Amino acid sequence: MATLSEARRILDRLVAFPTVSRDTNLPLVDWVEDYLKGHGVTARRVWNEERTKANLWCSVGPDVAGGVILSGHSDVVPVEGQSWTTDPWTVTEKDGRLYGRGTCDMKGFVALALAAVPLALKAGVRRPLQIALSIDEELGCVGCVPMVAEMAARAPRAAAVIVGEPSRMRAVTGHKGGLMFRTEVTGFPVHSSLMHTGVNAIMEAAKLIDWANAQNAANRAAVPSPLAAVFDPPWTTVHVGQIRGGTAHNITAEHCTFGLDFRVVPGEAAEDWARAYQAKVAEVEAGMKAVRPETGVTLTRVFDVPPLVPEAGGAAEALARAITGDNGSHVVSYGTEAGHFQKAGYSTVVCGPGDIAQAHQADEYIEVAEFEAGWRFMQAVVAGLAA
């Protein structure tokens, strides 16, 4: 019989797989597939283009509509450069916390969902419990898209989707949408003493990053709309987190690359922000080409994350609130795969154990009490499907 200790055993196994987004997740997928097969459940893989990673989904119970999808991602962020005091790939329990990479974000929820499979089988659910395990969430929620499409086409249509991102078991009904561009600036290298005859890709990139700073300042100073006011922060943010470029200090940089993303509040259109950035890029590029025509700026759309919009009378929200007793109004500024499920026509809510403040941190942890609350949530979901 499925128990909380079984969920903990599964968590130990999942964390032991170093499924950083840049690497394969196939050893973890193999293990999960074998686990499900051991309970007589057949899972389906949805591969990435290179077939180096795979989403995995399954349906437990009768082939009828009206079930519940439990959605989680298999990838985690890197640990390099962080000061861990425990082994990030081993779950360490101390002081009422379970430490390890992904314990909070979000292998804790995945472990609980997998432990609910034998519980659902034993209960004889009348509507299916479905598991959706995705890839590349940490790269912009891009990996789940083909899996969501396949589930919408082939799986019994679920009545509700629970995306188990850490929310302290509160029902999160809205989040910002987002998009990201990879910006590649190509300059013309000359000796820095003759910089006026070349084009410095880093310095041209700085103009675009300064544009981002100006947008943030203006957005922060503006009075937020009622739709935006409930978010923290209550404005659209423009962010650059990494930049690379240059050959040597005394050479004008030939190349510079950075990522720039928008997290867009409701009431504003992501495409409007995309067009505004593209217009600024065109302006900067024109100045570059006036010096050296062979220079330029290339934009590549990396991801688009649809917003999660509160649903009037949504089945997923009602389910989460009925189980947790949470009657508060909760929205978050980070993006999740919930937007993709909702876009595909599913009633969707974010609700999972753990605190997002611990995600991506050194010594990431989930509180034991939160993990236990997550298990009670799974028991209630299964009981509802069996009723």
mmCIF file of C-alpha atoms in Angstrom:
data_model
loop_
_atom_site.group_PDB
_atom_site.id
_atom_site.type_symbol
_atom_site.label_atom_id
_atom_site.label_comp_id
_atom_site.label_asym_id
_atom_site.label_seq_id
_atom_site.Cartn_x
_atom_site.Cartn_y
_atom_site.Cartn_z
ATOM 1 C CA MET A 1 0.000 0.000 0.000
ATOM 2 C CA ALA A 2 1.232 3.456 -0.818
ATOM 3 C CA THR A 3 2.456 5.365 2.194
ATOM 4 C CA LEU A 4 4.247 8.567 3.023
ATOM 5 C CA SER A 5 7.432 6.568 3.582
ATOM 6 C CA GLU A 6 7.120 5.239 0.027
ATOM 7 C CA ALA A 7 6.885 8.827 -1.240
ATOM 8 C CA ARG A 8 10.039 9.621 0.687
ATOM 9 C CA ARG A 9 11.808 6.603 -0.832
ATOM 10 C CA ILE A 10 10.831 7.829 -4.296
ATOM 11 C CA LEU A 11 12.105 11.322 -3.484
ATOM 12 C CA ASP A 12 15.487 9.847 -2.525
ATOM 13 C CA ARG A 13 15.698 8.128 -5.909
ATOM 14 C CA LEU A 14 14.584 11.162 -7.928
ATOM 15 C CA VAL A 15 17.027 13.552 -6.277
ATOM 16 C CA ALA A 16 19.876 11.122 -6.908
ATOM 17 C CA PHE A 17 19.461 11.736 -10.659
ATOM 18 C CA PRO A 18 21.336 14.987 -11.507
ATOM 19 C CA THR A 19 18.790 16.115 -14.086
ATOM 20 C CA VAL A 20 20.192 19.595 -14.708
ATOM 21 C CA SER A 21 18.418 21.054 -17.732
ATOM 22 C CA ARG A 22 21.548 21.037 -19.898
ATOM 23 C CA ASP A 23 21.875 17.264 -19.449
ATOM 24 C CA THR A 24 19.755 14.218 -20.242
ATOM 25 C CA ASN A 25 16.930 13.119 -17.966
ATOM 26 C CA LEU A 26 16.676 9.643 -19.469
ATOM 27 C CA PRO A 27 18.054 7.695 -16.462
ATOM 28 C CA LEU A 28 15.322 9.264 -14.319
ATOM 29 C CA VAL A 29 12.698 8.564 -17.000
ATOM 30 C CA ASP A 30 13.851 4.931 -17.203
ATOM 31 C CA TRP A 31 13.459 4.595 -13.439
ATOM 32 C CA VAL A 32 10.009 6.196 -13.357
ATOM 33 C CA GLU A 33 8.857 4.097 -16.303
ATOM 34 C CA ASP A 34 10.013 0.917 -14.541
ATOM 35 C CA TYR A 35 8.316 2.029 -11.323
ATOM 36 C CA LEU A 36 5.021 2.560 -13.148
ATOM 37 C CA LYS A 37 5.389 -0.706 -15.045
ATOM 38 C CA GLY A 38 5.822 -2.450 -11.701
ATOM 39 C CA HIS A 39 2.322 -1.289 -10.856
ATOM 40 C CA GLY A 40 0.936 -2.357 -14.226
ATOM 41 C CA VAL A 41 0.814 1.183 -15.602
ATOM 42 C CA THR A 42 2.045 1.936 -19.111
ATOM 43 C CA ALA A 43 3.650 5.338 -19.640
ATOM 44 C CA ARG A 44 4.229 7.197 -22.876
ATOM 45 C CA ARG A 45 7.358 9.162 -23.762
ATOM 46 C CA VAL A 46 7.270 12.415 -25.694
ATOM 47 C CA TRP A 47 10.816 13.061 -26.906
ATOM 48 C CA ASN A 48 12.725 16.235 -27.592
ATOM 49 C CA GLU A 49 13.979 16.671 -31.143
ATOM 50 C CA GLU A 50 17.424 15.274 -30.341
ATOM 51 C CA ARG A 51 15.937 12.311 -28.416
ATOM 52 C CA THR A 52 18.259 13.106 -25.534
ATOM 53 C CA LYS A 53 15.396 13.866 -23.138
ATOM 54 C CA ALA A 54 11.816 12.742 -22.773
ATOM 55 C CA ASN A 55 8.598 13.892 -21.188
ATOM 56 C CA LEU A 56 6.593 11.074 -19.636
ATOM 57 C CA TRP A 57 2.867 10.777 -19.013
ATOM 58 C CA CYS A 58 0.438 8.107 -17.948
ATOM 59 C CA SER A 59 -3.207 7.582 -17.071
ATOM 60 C CA VAL A 60 -4.163 5.418 -14.098
ATOM 61 C CA GLY A 61 -7.713 4.121 -13.997
ATOM 62 C CA PRO A 62 -10.586 3.860 -16.439
ATOM 63 C CA ASP A 63 -10.417 5.445 -19.876
ATOM 64 C CA VAL A 64 -13.009 8.107 -19.110
ATOM 65 C CA ALA A 65 -13.030 11.882 -18.914
ATOM 66 C CA GLY A 66 -13.127 13.889 -15.720
ATOM 67 C CA GLY A 67 -9.863 12.893 -14.067
ATOM 68 C CA VAL A 68 -7.053 14.948 -12.545
ATOM 69 C CA ILE A 69 -3.620 15.630 -14.019
ATOM 70 C CA LEU A 70 -0.730 16.031 -11.588
ATOM 71 C CA SER A 71 1.964 17.972 -13.442
ATOM 72 C CA GLY A 72 5.607 18.333 -12.467
ATOM 73 C CA HIS A 73 8.976 18.812 -14.164
ATOM 74 C CA SER A 74 11.979 16.529 -14.014
ATOM 75 C CA ASP A 75 14.730 19.095 -14.619
ATOM 76 C CA VAL A 76 16.564 21.132 -11.995
ATOM 77 C CA VAL A 77 18.927 24.087 -12.033
ATOM 78 C CA PRO A 78 22.723 23.668 -11.679
ATOM 79 C CA VAL A 79 24.572 23.561 -8.362
ATOM 80 C CA GLU A 80 27.907 24.880 -9.652
ATOM 81 C CA GLY A 81 29.006 28.090 -7.969
ATOM 82 C CA GLN A 82 26.744 27.516 -4.967
ATOM 83 C CA SER A 83 27.977 26.822 -1.447
ATOM 84 C CA TRP A 84 26.181 23.667 -0.375
ATOM 85 C CA THR A 85 26.687 22.234 3.104
ATOM 86 C CA THR A 86 25.080 18.915 2.118
ATOM 87 C CA ASP A 87 25.393 16.675 -0.934
ATOM 88 C CA PRO A 88 22.903 18.217 -3.398
ATOM 89 C CA TRP A 89 22.212 14.817 -4.982
ATOM 90 C CA THR A 90 21.360 13.062 -1.723
ATOM 91 C CA VAL A 91 18.304 13.880 0.386
ATOM 92 C CA THR A 92 19.512 14.894 3.836
ATOM 93 C CA GLU A 93 16.978 15.220 6.630
ATOM 94 C CA LYS A 94 17.745 17.544 9.517
ATOM 95 C CA ASP A 95 15.858 20.032 11.649
ATOM 96 C CA GLY A 96 12.539 19.117 10.070
ATOM 97 C CA ARG A 97 13.756 19.769 6.525
ATOM 98 C CA LEU A 98 14.633 17.616 3.521
ATOM 99 C CA TYR A 99 17.689 19.101 1.791
ATOM 100 C CA GLY A 100 18.724 18.359 -1.780
ATOM 101 C CA ARG A 101 18.547 19.790 -5.284
ATOM 102 C CA GLY A 102 14.960 19.585 -6.467
ATOM 103 C CA THR A 103 13.396 18.618 -3.128
ATOM 104 C CA CYS A 104 11.360 21.816 -3.334
ATOM 105 C CA ASP A 105 11.408 22.548 -7.073
ATOM 106 C CA MET A 106 9.861 20.134 -7.729
ATOM 107 C CA LYS A 107 10.811 16.524 -7.213
ATOM 108 C CA GLY A 108 8.999 16.600 -3.881
ATOM 109 C CA PHE A 109 5.684 16.977 -5.661
ATOM 110 C CA VAL A 110 6.646 14.445 -8.338
ATOM 111 C CA ALA A 111 7.531 11.877 -5.669
ATOM 112 C CA LEU A 112 4.170 12.397 -3.988
ATOM 113 C CA ALA A 113 2.337 12.096 -7.305
ATOM 114 C CA LEU A 114 4.109 8.834 -8.160
ATOM 115 C CA ALA A 115 3.385 7.444 -4.691
ATOM 116 C CA ALA A 116 -0.289 8.185 -5.328
ATOM 117 C CA VAL A 117 -0.354 5.751 -8.282
ATOM 118 C CA PRO A 118 -0.627 2.531 -6.221
ATOM 119 C CA LEU A 119 -2.999 4.382 -3.903
ATOM 120 C CA ALA A 120 -5.267 5.113 -6.878
ATOM 121 C CA LEU A 121 -5.067 1.504 -8.064
ATOM 122 C CA LYS A 122 -5.984 0.170 -4.632
ATOM 123 C CA ALA A 123 -8.841 2.663 -4.294
ATOM 124 C CA GLY A 124 -10.275 1.643 -7.651
ATOM 125 C CA VAL A 125 -10.610 5.172 -8.957
ATOM 126 C CA ARG A 126 -13.669 5.745 -11.141
ATOM 127 C CA ARG A 127 -11.991 8.644 -12.952
ATOM 128 C CA PRO A 128 -8.306 8.560 -13.930
ATOM 129 C CA LEU A 129 -5.326 9.938 -12.063
ATOM 130 C CA GLN A 130 -2.902 11.200 -14.690
ATOM 131 C CA ILE A 131 0.773 12.049 -14.264
ATOM 132 C CA ALA A 132 2.595 14.527 -16.516
ATOM 133 C CA LEU A 133 6.381 14.679 -16.048
ATOM 134 C CA SER A 134 8.046 17.293 -18.231
ATOM 135 C CA ILE A 135 11.458 18.417 -19.434
ATOM 136 C CA ASP A 136 13.109 21.825 -19.788
ATOM 137 C CA GLU A 137 10.798 23.746 -17.497
ATOM 138 C CA GLU A 138 13.820 25.582 -16.150
ATOM 139 C CA LEU A 139 14.629 26.720 -19.699
ATOM 140 C CA GLY A 140 11.366 28.591 -20.085
ATOM 141 C CA CYS A 141 8.635 25.942 -19.802
ATOM 142 C CA VAL A 142 9.425 24.889 -23.371
ATOM 143 C CA GLY A 143 9.682 21.120 -22.994
ATOM 144 C CA CYS A 144 6.121 20.385 -21.924
ATOM 145 C CA VAL A 145 4.441 21.836 -25.013
ATOM 146 C CA PRO A 146 4.387 18.654 -27.175
ATOM 147 C CA MET A 147 3.371 16.549 -24.169
ATOM 148 C CA VAL A 148 0.441 18.832 -23.366
ATOM 149 C CA ALA A 149 -0.636 18.610 -27.004
ATOM 150 C CA GLU A 150 -0.392 14.806 -26.999
ATOM 151 C CA MET A 151 -2.295 14.463 -23.752
ATOM 152 C CA ALA A 152 -5.025 16.763 -25.043
ATOM 153 C CA ALA A 153 -5.327 14.597 -28.164
ATOM 154 C CA ARG A 154 -4.893 11.093 -26.740
ATOM 155 C CA ALA A 155 -5.565 10.983 -23.003
ATOM 156 C CA PRO A 156 -9.007 10.930 -21.394
ATOM 157 C CA ARG A 157 -9.871 14.610 -20.969
ATOM 158 C CA ALA A 158 -9.082 15.658 -17.410
ATOM 159 C CA ALA A 159 -11.397 17.958 -15.493
ATOM 160 C CA ALA A 160 -8.543 19.633 -13.624
ATOM 161 C CA VAL A 161 -4.777 20.086 -13.783
ATOM 162 C CA ILE A 162 -2.742 20.598 -10.619
ATOM 163 C CA VAL A 163 0.704 22.000 -11.404
ATOM 164 C CA GLY A 164 2.634 21.262 -8.244
ATOM 165 C CA GLU A 165 5.103 24.147 -8.166
ATOM 166 C CA PRO A 166 5.940 25.133 -4.585
ATOM 167 C CA SER A 167 3.119 27.352 -3.304
ATOM 168 C CA ARG A 168 2.935 26.304 0.362
ATOM 169 C CA MET A 169 -0.135 24.298 -0.640
ATOM 170 C CA ARG A 170 -2.025 27.457 -1.529
ATOM 171 C CA ALA A 171 -4.194 27.694 -4.626
ATOM 172 C CA VAL A 172 -2.400 29.993 -7.058
ATOM 173 C CA THR A 173 -4.825 31.012 -9.785
ATOM 174 C CA GLY A 174 -2.745 33.498 -11.768
ATOM 175 C CA HIS A 175 0.797 34.211 -12.868
ATOM 176 C CA LYS A 176 2.559 36.491 -15.293
ATOM 177 C CA GLY A 177 3.248 35.475 -18.856
ATOM 178 C CA GLY A 178 6.705 35.806 -20.315
ATOM 179 C CA LEU A 179 8.924 35.677 -23.339
ATOM 180 C CA MET A 180 12.660 35.687 -23.927
ATOM 181 C CA PHE A 181 14.975 36.685 -26.750
ATOM 182 C CA ARG A 182 18.559 35.572 -27.250
ATOM 183 C CA THR A 183 20.271 38.678 -28.578
ATOM 184 C CA GLU A 184 23.431 38.218 -30.643
ATOM 185 C CA VAL A 185 25.329 41.386 -31.490
ATOM 186 C CA THR A 186 27.964 41.173 -34.227
ATOM 187 C CA GLY A 187 30.452 44.037 -34.251
ATOM 188 C CA PHE A 188 33.641 44.776 -36.156
ATOM 189 C CA PRO A 189 36.952 44.283 -34.319
ATOM 190 C CA VAL A 190 39.715 46.891 -34.469
ATOM 191 C CA HIS A 191 42.444 48.014 -32.103
ATOM 192 C CA SER A 192 40.766 49.891 -29.271
ATOM 193 C CA SER A 193 42.899 52.984 -29.989
ATOM 194 C CA LEU A 194 40.953 53.212 -33.285
ATOM 195 C CA MET A 195 37.598 52.245 -31.843
ATOM 196 C CA HIS A 196 35.783 54.865 -33.923
ATOM 197 C CA THR A 197 36.552 52.803 -37.045
ATOM 198 C CA GLY A 198 35.082 49.602 -35.623
ATOM 199 C CA VAL A 199 31.904 48.568 -33.853
ATOM 200 C CA ASN A 200 32.126 47.273 -30.295
ATOM 201 C CA ALA A 201 29.487 44.568 -29.859
ATOM 202 C CA ILE A 202 29.602 44.830 -26.062
ATOM 203 C CA MET A 203 29.065 48.566 -26.038
ATOM 204 C CA GLU A 204 26.209 48.270 -28.538
ATOM 205 C CA ALA A 205 24.681 45.525 -26.399
ATOM 206 C CA ALA A 206 24.945 47.884 -23.440
ATOM 207 C CA LYS A 207 22.566 50.268 -25.213
ATOM 208 C CA LEU A 208 19.957 47.525 -25.357
ATOM 209 C CA ILE A 209 20.502 46.594 -21.724
ATOM 210 C CA ASP A 210 20.235 50.253 -20.781
ATOM 211 C CA TRP A 211 16.902 50.279 -22.615
ATOM 212 C CA ALA A 212 15.809 47.431 -20.339
ATOM 213 C CA ASN A 213 16.855 49.452 -17.290
ATOM 214 C CA ALA A 214 14.852 52.432 -18.541
ATOM 215 C CA GLN A 215 11.735 50.285 -19.056
ATOM 216 C CA ASN A 216 12.022 48.881 -15.543
ATOM 217 C CA ALA A 217 12.370 52.352 -14.079
ATOM 218 C CA ALA A 218 9.370 53.658 -16.007
ATOM 219 C CA ASN A 219 7.229 50.615 -15.185
ATOM 220 C CA ARG A 220 8.097 50.835 -11.526
ATOM 221 C CA ALA A 221 7.203 54.526 -11.380
ATOM 222 C CA ALA A 222 3.821 54.069 -13.091
ATOM 223 C CA VAL A 223 0.598 53.494 -11.151
ATOM 224 C CA PRO A 224 -0.264 49.805 -11.578
ATOM 225 C CA SER A 225 -3.567 48.793 -13.084
ATOM 226 C CA PRO A 226 -6.058 46.906 -10.882
ATOM 227 C CA LEU A 227 -5.135 43.706 -12.738
ATOM 228 C CA ALA A 228 -1.427 44.228 -12.099
ATOM 229 C CA ALA A 229 -1.690 45.518 -8.548
ATOM 230 C CA VAL A 230 -2.040 42.050 -7.018
ATOM 231 C CA PHE A 231 1.369 40.932 -8.313
ATOM 232 C CA ASP A 232 4.755 41.381 -6.678
ATOM 233 C CA PRO A 233 6.141 43.424 -8.322
ATOM 234 C CA PRO A 234 3.008 44.957 -9.887
ATOM 235 C CA TRP A 235 4.679 45.819 -13.176
ATOM 236 C CA THR A 236 6.224 44.145 -16.206
ATOM 237 C CA THR A 237 9.901 43.405 -15.627
ATOM 238 C CA VAL A 238 12.681 43.282 -18.224
ATOM 239 C CA HIS A 239 15.660 41.174 -17.176
ATOM 240 C CA VAL A 240 19.165 40.300 -18.392
ATOM 241 C CA GLY A 241 20.872 37.586 -16.364
ATOM 242 C CA GLN A 242 23.870 36.541 -18.465
ATOM 243 C CA ILE A 243 26.141 38.210 -21.000
ATOM 244 C CA ARG A 244 29.161 36.941 -22.920
ATOM 245 C CA GLY A 245 31.466 38.663 -25.355
ATOM 246 C CA GLY A 246 34.823 40.113 -26.246
ATOM 247 C CA THR A 247 38.262 38.792 -27.077
ATOM 248 C CA ALA A 248 40.659 41.102 -25.258
ATOM 249 C CA HIS A 249 40.459 44.441 -23.529
ATOM 250 C CA ASN A 250 42.299 46.272 -26.309
ATOM 251 C CA ILE A 251 40.093 44.943 -29.128
ATOM 252 C CA THR A 252 36.617 46.231 -29.875
ATOM 253 C CA ALA A 253 34.395 43.224 -29.254
ATOM 254 C CA GLU A 254 33.300 41.356 -32.356
ATOM 255 C CA HIS A 255 30.613 39.341 -30.584
ATOM 256 C CA CYS A 256 28.298 39.777 -27.620
ATOM 257 C CA THR A 257 25.396 37.555 -26.639
ATOM 258 C CA PHE A 258 22.851 37.930 -23.864
ATOM 259 C CA GLY A 259 19.359 36.830 -22.985
ATOM 260 C CA LEU A 260 16.595 39.328 -22.318
ATOM 261 C CA ASP A 261 13.213 38.319 -20.958
ATOM 262 C CA PHE A 262 9.929 39.964 -20.084
ATOM 263 C CA ARG A 263 7.552 38.937 -17.306
ATOM 264 C CA VAL A 264 4.343 40.607 -18.359
ATOM 265 C CA VAL A 265 1.497 41.650 -16.058
ATOM 266 C CA PRO A 266 -2.119 41.010 -17.081
ATOM 267 C CA GLY A 267 -3.594 43.812 -19.121
ATOM 268 C CA GLU A 268 -0.415 44.186 -21.166
ATOM 269 C CA ALA A 269 0.384 42.156 -24.261
ATOM 270 C CA ALA A 270 3.643 40.262 -24.506
ATOM 271 C CA GLU A 271 3.708 40.943 -28.242
ATOM 272 C CA ASP A 272 3.616 44.685 -27.605
ATOM 273 C CA TRP A 273 6.738 44.349 -25.498
ATOM 274 C CA ALA A 274 8.350 42.174 -28.162
ATOM 275 C CA ARG A 275 7.684 44.822 -30.796
ATOM 276 C CA ALA A 276 9.046 47.580 -28.558
ATOM 277 C CA TYR A 277 12.294 45.674 -28.075
ATOM 278 C CA GLN A 278 12.559 44.854 -31.755
ATOM 279 C CA ALA A 279 12.160 48.562 -32.544
ATOM 280 C CA LYS A 280 15.003 49.448 -30.170
ATOM 281 C CA VAL A 281 17.169 46.731 -31.704
ATOM 282 C CA ALA A 282 16.492 48.153 -35.183
ATOM 283 C CA GLU A 283 17.522 51.607 -33.980
ATOM 284 C CA VAL A 284 20.785 50.364 -32.468
ATOM 285 C CA GLU A 285 21.523 48.198 -35.490
ATOM 286 C CA ALA A 286 21.077 51.150 -37.858
ATOM 287 C CA GLY A 287 23.756 53.056 -35.958
ATOM 288 C CA MET A 288 26.104 50.081 -36.144
ATOM 289 C CA LYS A 289 25.635 49.624 -39.866
ATOM 290 C CA ALA A 290 26.313 53.298 -40.469
ATOM 291 C CA VAL A 291 29.880 52.547 -39.318
ATOM 292 C CA ARG A 292 30.315 49.003 -40.672
ATOM 293 C CA PRO A 293 27.526 47.560 -42.881
ATOM 294 C CA GLU A 294 28.497 43.978 -42.092
ATOM 295 C CA THR A 295 27.563 44.362 -38.432
ATOM 296 C CA GLY A 296 24.137 43.674 -36.990
ATOM 297 C CA VAL A 297 21.885 42.218 -34.296
ATOM 298 C CA THR A 298 20.126 38.865 -34.490
ATOM 299 C CA LEU A 299 17.157 38.066 -32.256
ATOM 300 C CA THR A 300 16.044 34.498 -31.544
ATOM 301 C CA ARG A 301 12.815 33.846 -29.675
ATOM 302 C CA VAL A 302 13.739 31.371 -26.947
ATOM 303 C CA PHE A 303 10.441 30.849 -25.172
ATOM 304 C CA ASP A 304 6.901 32.093 -24.721
ATOM 305 C CA VAL A 305 5.146 31.309 -21.462
ATOM 306 C CA PRO A 306 1.404 31.958 -21.528
ATOM 307 C CA PRO A 307 -0.014 33.623 -18.423
ATOM 308 C CA LEU A 308 -2.216 31.718 -16.010
ATOM 309 C CA VAL A 309 -5.515 33.572 -15.837
ATOM 310 C CA PRO A 310 -7.965 33.177 -12.937
ATOM 311 C CA GLU A 311 -10.986 31.142 -14.059
ATOM 312 C CA ALA A 312 -14.507 32.003 -12.964
ATOM 313 C CA GLY A 313 -15.818 28.818 -11.384
ATOM 314 C CA GLY A 314 -12.734 26.848 -12.418
ATOM 315 C CA ALA A 315 -12.819 23.159 -11.520
ATOM 316 C CA ALA A 316 -9.095 23.044 -10.682
ATOM 317 C CA GLU A 317 -9.310 25.978 -8.300
ATOM 318 C CA ALA A 318 -12.402 24.512 -6.647
ATOM 319 C CA LEU A 319 -10.641 21.167 -6.181
ATOM 320 C CA ALA A 320 -7.504 22.706 -4.670
ATOM 321 C CA ARG A 321 -9.507 24.909 -2.328
ATOM 322 C CA ALA A 322 -11.769 22.057 -1.230
ATOM 323 C CA ILE A 323 -8.765 19.942 -0.274
ATOM 324 C CA THR A 324 -6.524 22.593 1.274
ATOM 325 C CA GLY A 325 -9.186 24.823 2.809
ATOM 326 C CA ASP A 326 -7.385 27.800 1.292
ATOM 327 C CA ASN A 327 -9.765 30.639 0.482
ATOM 328 C CA GLY A 328 -7.146 33.326 -0.152
ATOM 329 C CA SER A 329 -6.394 35.022 -3.434
ATOM 330 C CA HIS A 330 -2.919 34.140 -4.678
ATOM 331 C CA VAL A 331 -0.970 35.093 -7.800
ATOM 332 C CA VAL A 332 2.764 34.817 -8.486
ATOM 333 C CA SER A 333 5.249 36.590 -10.730
ATOM 334 C CA TYR A 334 7.113 33.489 -11.899
ATOM 335 C CA GLY A 335 5.889 31.499 -14.875
ATOM 336 C CA THR A 336 4.856 27.847 -14.852
ATOM 337 C CA GLU A 337 3.622 25.162 -17.200
ATOM 338 C CA ALA A 338 0.109 25.932 -15.960
ATOM 339 C CA GLY A 339 -0.216 28.547 -18.694
ATOM 340 C CA HIS A 340 0.374 25.916 -21.375
ATOM 341 C CA PHE A 341 -2.232 23.553 -19.904
ATOM 342 C CA GLN A 342 -4.765 26.356 -19.611
ATOM 343 C CA LYS A 343 -4.047 27.455 -23.171
ATOM 344 C CA ALA A 344 -4.818 23.872 -24.255
ATOM 345 C CA GLY A 345 -8.262 24.171 -22.675
ATOM 346 C CA TYR A 346 -7.677 22.594 -19.268
ATOM 347 C CA SER A 347 -8.923 24.077 -16.008
ATOM 348 C CA THR A 348 -5.626 24.639 -14.210
ATOM 349 C CA VAL A 349 -4.274 25.766 -10.858
ATOM 350 C CA VAL A 350 -0.824 25.860 -9.242
ATOM 351 C CA CYS A 351 -0.716 24.125 -5.871
ATOM 352 C CA GLY A 352 2.191 22.249 -4.369
ATOM 353 C CA PRO A 353 4.289 21.751 -1.247
ATOM 354 C CA GLY A 354 7.325 23.879 -0.457
ATOM 355 C CA ASP A 355 8.233 27.531 -0.631
ATOM 356 C CA ILE A 356 9.375 29.109 -3.906
ATOM 357 C CA ALA A 357 11.912 31.112 -1.873
ATOM 358 C CA GLN A 358 13.922 27.896 -1.480
ATOM 359 C CA ALA A 359 13.921 27.066 -5.192
ATOM 360 C CA HIS A 360 17.276 27.362 -6.998
ATOM 361 C CA GLN A 361 19.100 28.100 -3.745
ATOM 362 C CA ALA A 362 22.135 26.447 -2.214
ATOM 363 C CA ASP A 363 20.925 23.969 0.426
ATOM 364 C CA GLU A 364 17.503 23.860 -1.237
ATOM 365 C CA TYR A 365 14.984 22.188 1.039
ATOM 366 C CA ILE A 366 11.356 21.306 1.587
ATOM 367 C CA GLU A 367 9.975 21.201 5.090
ATOM 368 C CA VAL A 368 8.928 17.736 6.264
ATOM 369 C CA ALA A 369 5.599 19.232 7.325
ATOM 370 C CA GLU A 370 5.047 20.531 3.787
ATOM 371 C CA PHE A 371 5.886 17.127 2.321
ATOM 372 C CA GLU A 372 3.395 15.530 4.690
ATOM 373 C CA ALA A 373 0.766 18.107 3.709
ATOM 374 C CA GLY A 374 1.424 17.216 0.081
ATOM 375 C CA TRP A 375 0.759 13.564 0.832
ATOM 376 C CA ARG A 376 -2.558 14.401 2.510
ATOM 377 C CA PHE A 377 -3.407 16.362 -0.648
ATOM 378 C CA MET A 378 -2.684 13.301 -2.806
ATOM 379 C CA GLN A 379 -4.829 11.111 -0.582
ATOM 380 C CA ALA A 380 -7.707 13.545 -0.956
ATOM 381 C CA VAL A 381 -7.308 13.711 -4.755
ATOM 382 C CA VAL A 382 -7.436 9.918 -4.986
ATOM 383 C CA ALA A 383 -10.432 9.734 -2.648
ATOM 384 C CA GLY A 384 -12.267 12.205 -4.845
ATOM 385 C CA LEU A 385 -11.511 10.204 -7.981
ATOM 386 C CA ALA A 386 -12.744 7.024 -6.304
ATOM 387 C CA ALA A 387 -16.004 8.551 -5.051
#
